[in-house]
């Protein structure tokens, strides 16, 4: 049985830190699940790291459903949360409920959406139909980037008070956790201590209840943007390119494939018959 939303809530009560990683495809998701990661997040960052877009704006529901399905096929242990992409929930509560349902049908246990107090009614409506919601505050790539660009959030008292209010409103609306992106670590710690549901930080310091990273950042597979907060645990892109160069050299020099990589006819007699038949 995989982790439930209640398991994640209990982890905060038991002061256990929560590990979250983004996942978009079957192969990597299987490894994340095997590693014991608590939550697999099918983030709309898929638009950048899987589809090569400049930002998350173009991501569609169809794409999110496909990524969700492939991660769902891989997971055995982790909770699976999927992002509602840009404009799949902002225009109406009906959109939010319908599209949350589509992600659940694709295999998600819960959905994530960006926005604070203004999203409280939407969150409540989705939770009311039985779909758990993770909030997303601080830098909100779907909209903050449009208005402010890539900027640390919660650096002044007023900005911090607004974030705290947003978190309280989301908590009251029924979210089971909140992702907190690029918020000053002092404010992130205050929010984590005052809000009862788990706060999952990304670039928001060690005071959060858990951490989330984009899997390609962690594995060193995405070089277009290298955020300060993304710790690289390996440099996989270098290893991959080196392996592909070796493969190419083997093909060119004829050292691949070898006998252990190919198949033979049943026996010499069959080959002889074939040669006679085609006259060579
Ligand atoms: O889309 C995403 O990957 C996210 C995380 C960075 C929190 O929302």
Tab-separated table of C-alpha atoms in Angstrom, residues 11-255:
chain	number	residue	atom	x	y	z
A	11	UNK	CA	4.909	12.941	9.477
A	12	UNK	CA	4.618	16.594	10.501
A	13	UNK	CA	3.047	15.623	13.835
A	14	UNK	CA	5.888	13.145	14.416
A	15	UNK	CA	8.473	15.757	13.331
A	16	UNK	CA	9.683	13.553	10.487
A	17	UNK	CA	11.022	15.443	7.464
A	18	UNK	CA	9.199	14.807	4.178
A	19	UNK	CA	11.105	14.088	0.941
A	20	UNK	CA	9.481	15.144	-2.336
A	21	UNK	CA	10.882	14.839	-5.854
A	22	UNK	CA	9.397	15.724	-9.218
A	23	UNK	CA	8.710	12.803	-11.566
A	24	UNK	CA	7.341	12.740	-15.077
A	25	UNK	CA	8.199	9.397	-16.678
A	26	UNK	CA	7.930	5.704	-15.822
A	27	UNK	CA	11.655	4.894	-15.728
A	28	UNK	CA	12.855	7.664	-13.392
A	29	UNK	CA	9.678	7.516	-11.292
A	30	UNK	CA	10.319	3.796	-10.613
A	31	UNK	CA	13.747	4.696	-9.230
A	32	UNK	CA	12.390	7.578	-7.104
A	33	UNK	CA	9.711	5.283	-5.695
A	34	UNK	CA	12.272	2.541	-5.001
A	35	UNK	CA	14.476	5.075	-3.178
A	36	UNK	CA	11.683	5.621	-0.643
A	37	UNK	CA	10.824	9.216	-1.593
A	38	UNK	CA	7.626	10.173	0.266
A	39	UNK	CA	5.898	12.163	-2.493
A	40	UNK	CA	6.318	12.012	-6.275
A	41	UNK	CA	5.247	15.379	-7.679
A	42	UNK	CA	4.255	15.440	-11.326
A	43	UNK	CA	5.135	19.124	-11.565
A	44	UNK	CA	4.284	21.354	-14.488
A	45	UNK	CA	8.055	21.949	-14.555
A	46	UNK	CA	7.669	19.010	-16.980
A	47	UNK	CA	7.064	21.724	-19.559
A	48	UNK	CA	10.670	22.864	-19.171
A	49	UNK	CA	12.620	19.703	-18.345
A	50	UNK	CA	10.639	17.222	-20.476
A	51	UNK	CA	9.196	19.346	-23.282
A	52	UNK	CA	11.823	22.091	-23.604
A	53	UNK	CA	9.504	25.098	-23.118
A	54	UNK	CA	10.928	28.350	-21.712
A	55	UNK	CA	8.462	28.259	-18.793
A	56	UNK	CA	5.406	26.365	-17.485
A	57	UNK	CA	2.771	28.523	-19.214
A	58	UNK	CA	2.195	26.356	-22.336
A	59	UNK	CA	1.660	23.108	-20.389
A	60	UNK	CA	-1.738	21.496	-21.073
A	61	UNK	CA	-4.047	19.165	-19.162
A	62	UNK	CA	-3.474	16.470	-21.795
A	63	UNK	CA	0.271	16.594	-21.172
A	64	UNK	CA	-0.162	16.547	-17.381
A	65	UNK	CA	-2.502	13.551	-17.643
A	66	UNK	CA	0.040	11.680	-19.758
A	67	UNK	CA	2.916	12.400	-17.328
A	68	UNK	CA	0.661	11.464	-14.396
A	69	UNK	CA	-0.261	8.144	-16.004
A	70	UNK	CA	3.351	7.167	-16.599
A	71	UNK	CA	4.356	8.023	-13.010
A	72	UNK	CA	1.286	6.236	-11.676
A	73	UNK	CA	2.326	3.081	-13.565
A	74	UNK	CA	5.692	3.239	-11.791
A	75	UNK	CA	4.832	4.008	-8.213
A	76	UNK	CA	4.341	1.444	-5.497
A	77	UNK	CA	5.125	3.314	-2.293
A	78	UNK	CA	5.070	7.094	-2.699
A	79	UNK	CA	2.105	9.484	-2.634
A	80	UNK	CA	1.456	10.906	-6.108
A	81	UNK	CA	0.609	14.607	-6.454
A	82	UNK	CA	0.032	16.241	-9.860
A	83	UNK	CA	0.113	19.898	-10.828
A	84	UNK	CA	-2.899	21.620	-12.328
A	85	UNK	CA	-1.332	23.520	-15.252
A	86	UNK	CA	-1.781	27.228	-16.049
A	87	UNK	CA	-5.422	28.159	-16.803
A	88	UNK	CA	-6.784	24.736	-15.896
A	89	UNK	CA	-8.208	26.095	-12.603
A	90	UNK	CA	-7.979	29.907	-12.535
A	91	UNK	CA	-10.999	30.773	-14.721
A	92	UNK	CA	-13.659	28.954	-12.724
A	93	UNK	CA	-14.232	26.613	-9.803
A	94	UNK	CA	-15.902	24.225	-12.233
A	95	UNK	CA	-12.679	24.044	-14.292
A	96	UNK	CA	-10.701	23.365	-11.103
A	97	UNK	CA	-12.967	20.519	-9.990
A	98	UNK	CA	-13.219	18.937	-13.461
A	99	UNK	CA	-9.501	19.120	-14.161
A	100	UNK	CA	-8.589	17.840	-10.685
A	101	UNK	CA	-10.847	14.878	-11.435
A	102	UNK	CA	-9.012	14.262	-14.718
A	103	UNK	CA	-5.665	14.117	-12.902
A	104	UNK	CA	-7.083	11.710	-10.312
A	105	UNK	CA	-8.450	9.498	-13.112
A	106	UNK	CA	-4.930	9.537	-14.610
A	107	UNK	CA	-3.542	8.201	-11.322
A	108	UNK	CA	-2.911	11.168	-8.991
A	109	UNK	CA	-3.771	10.925	-5.272
A	110	UNK	CA	-3.869	14.702	-4.928
A	111	UNK	CA	-3.451	17.861	-7.001
A	112	UNK	CA	-1.341	20.990	-6.537
A	113	UNK	CA	-2.328	24.494	-7.548
A	114	UNK	CA	-0.631	27.880	-7.224
A	115	UNK	CA	-2.034	30.876	-5.352
A	116	UNK	CA	-2.905	32.088	-1.869
A	117	UNK	CA	-6.040	33.673	-0.407
A	118	UNK	CA	-7.579	34.233	-3.872
A	119	UNK	CA	-7.563	30.472	-4.417
A	120	UNK	CA	-9.169	29.583	-1.060
A	121	UNK	CA	-12.683	29.040	-2.483
A	122	UNK	CA	-11.286	26.949	-5.347
A	123	UNK	CA	-9.280	24.801	-2.922
A	124	UNK	CA	-12.361	24.296	-0.745
A	125	UNK	CA	-14.453	23.189	-3.746
A	126	UNK	CA	-11.853	20.629	-4.871
A	127	UNK	CA	-11.371	19.319	-1.317
A	128	UNK	CA	-15.162	19.123	-0.896
A	129	UNK	CA	-15.456	16.653	-3.790
A	130	UNK	CA	-12.871	14.481	-2.034
A	131	UNK	CA	-9.661	15.415	-3.862
A	132	UNK	CA	-6.767	16.405	-1.571
A	133	UNK	CA	-4.998	19.643	-2.539
A	134	UNK	CA	-1.429	20.846	-2.037
A	135	UNK	CA	-1.102	24.644	-2.169
A	136	UNK	CA	1.847	26.496	-3.712
A	137	UNK	CA	3.029	29.858	-2.340
A	138	UNK	CA	6.047	32.117	-2.715
A	139	UNK	CA	7.408	32.145	-6.217
A	140	UNK	CA	4.547	30.867	-8.348
A	141	UNK	CA	6.071	30.039	-11.729
A	142	UNK	CA	2.713	30.280	-13.551
A	143	UNK	CA	2.144	33.929	-12.572
A	144	UNK	CA	4.901	35.487	-10.423
A	145	UNK	CA	7.257	35.042	-13.333
A	146	UNK	CA	4.917	37.048	-15.585
A	147	UNK	CA	4.727	40.002	-13.197
A	148	UNK	CA	8.021	40.026	-11.280
A	149	UNK	CA	10.426	37.576	-12.861
A	150	UNK	CA	12.558	35.124	-10.908
A	151	UNK	CA	12.774	36.727	-7.469
A	152	UNK	CA	13.077	35.639	-3.826
A	153	UNK	CA	9.760	36.129	-2.003
A	154	UNK	CA	9.039	37.327	1.547
A	155	UNK	CA	12.012	39.612	2.081
A	156	UNK	CA	10.120	42.482	3.750
A	157	UNK	CA	7.763	42.511	6.738
A	158	UNK	CA	4.746	43.336	4.547
A	159	UNK	CA	5.563	40.651	1.990
A	160	UNK	CA	6.038	38.168	4.832
A	161	UNK	CA	2.682	39.108	6.422
A	162	UNK	CA	0.950	38.570	3.070
A	163	UNK	CA	2.554	35.128	2.723
A	164	UNK	CA	1.523	34.160	6.270
A	165	UNK	CA	-2.060	35.274	5.549
A	166	UNK	CA	-2.065	33.286	2.281
A	167	UNK	CA	-0.836	30.183	4.109
A	168	UNK	CA	-3.485	30.576	6.828
A	169	UNK	CA	-6.243	30.966	4.233
A	170	UNK	CA	-5.078	27.867	2.357
A	171	UNK	CA	-4.907	25.905	5.618
A	172	UNK	CA	-8.443	26.997	6.480
A	173	UNK	CA	-9.609	26.036	2.971
A	174	UNK	CA	-8.390	22.491	3.606
A	175	UNK	CA	-5.027	21.968	1.860
A	176	UNK	CA	-3.060	18.976	3.184
A	177	UNK	CA	0.283	20.683	2.557
A	178	UNK	CA	1.834	23.721	0.921
A	179	UNK	CA	4.844	23.964	-1.396
A	180	UNK	CA	6.818	27.111	-0.569
A	181	UNK	CA	9.076	28.255	-3.383
A	182	UNK	CA	12.018	30.639	-2.971
A	183	UNK	CA	10.854	32.273	0.236
A	184	UNK	CA	13.396	33.794	2.658
A	185	UNK	CA	14.329	31.078	5.152
A	186	UNK	CA	13.232	33.131	8.189
A	187	UNK	CA	9.691	33.557	6.848
A	188	UNK	CA	9.556	29.923	5.681
A	189	UNK	CA	10.427	28.783	9.192
A	190	UNK	CA	7.736	31.005	10.750
A	191	UNK	CA	5.134	29.644	8.319
A	192	UNK	CA	6.224	26.043	9.002
A	193	UNK	CA	5.861	26.628	12.736
A	194	UNK	CA	2.487	28.387	12.582
A	195	UNK	CA	0.669	26.282	9.970
A	196	UNK	CA	-0.543	22.832	10.998
A	197	UNK	CA	-0.087	21.131	7.601
A	198	UNK	CA	3.346	20.201	6.178
A	199	UNK	CA	5.251	22.991	4.430
A	200	UNK	CA	7.405	21.633	1.608
A	201	UNK	CA	10.206	24.019	0.756
A	202	UNK	CA	12.082	24.568	-2.465
A	203	UNK	CA	14.785	27.172	-2.029
A	204	UNK	CA	13.160	28.159	1.286
A	205	UNK	CA	15.668	26.880	3.833
A	206	UNK	CA	15.940	24.037	6.303
A	207	UNK	CA	13.134	25.171	8.615
A	208	UNK	CA	10.443	23.675	6.362
A	209	UNK	CA	8.776	20.328	7.135
A	210	UNK	CA	10.074	18.805	3.924
A	211	UNK	CA	11.970	19.578	0.740
A	212	UNK	CA	11.215	19.216	-2.953
A	213	UNK	CA	13.670	19.270	-5.865
A	214	UNK	CA	13.273	18.847	-9.591
A	215	UNK	CA	14.753	15.402	-10.296
A	216	UNK	CA	16.787	16.603	-13.304
A	217	UNK	CA	18.412	19.293	-11.105
A	218	UNK	CA	19.333	16.736	-8.447
A	219	UNK	CA	20.800	14.314	-11.003
A	220	UNK	CA	22.609	17.026	-12.963
A	221	UNK	CA	20.670	16.488	-16.189
A	222	UNK	CA	19.323	19.993	-16.923
A	223	UNK	CA	21.767	22.819	-17.593
A	224	UNK	CA	19.525	25.587	-18.956
A	225	UNK	CA	18.840	26.986	-15.463
A	226	UNK	CA	20.913	26.121	-12.377
A	227	UNK	CA	19.085	27.556	-9.347
A	228	UNK	CA	21.216	28.247	-6.266
A	229	UNK	CA	18.907	26.080	-4.142
A	230	UNK	CA	19.146	22.957	-6.304
A	231	UNK	CA	21.784	20.643	-4.842
A	232	UNK	CA	23.387	18.435	-7.495
A	233	UNK	CA	24.008	14.925	-6.230
A	234	UNK	CA	25.627	13.796	-9.472
A	235	UNK	CA	26.528	14.968	-12.934
A	236	UNK	CA	24.509	12.518	-14.960
A	237	UNK	CA	24.476	14.542	-18.179
A	238	UNK	CA	28.293	14.214	-18.417
A	239	UNK	CA	28.085	10.440	-17.861
A	240	UNK	CA	25.281	10.131	-20.411
A	241	UNK	CA	27.116	12.124	-23.081
A	242	UNK	CA	30.319	10.137	-22.426
A	243	UNK	CA	28.416	6.848	-22.778
A	244	UNK	CA	26.722	8.001	-25.988
A	245	UNK	CA	30.081	9.064	-27.463
A	246	UNK	CA	31.501	5.608	-26.626
A	247	UNK	CA	28.488	3.973	-28.293
A	248	UNK	CA	28.958	6.103	-31.413
A	249	UNK	CA	32.692	5.242	-31.557
A	250	UNK	CA	31.882	1.518	-31.164
A	251	UNK	CA	29.368	1.687	-34.023
A	252	UNK	CA	31.801	3.548	-36.293
A	253	UNK	CA	34.710	1.190	-35.497
A	254	UNK	CA	32.568	-1.966	-35.653
A	255	UNK	CA	33.309	-2.999	-32.058
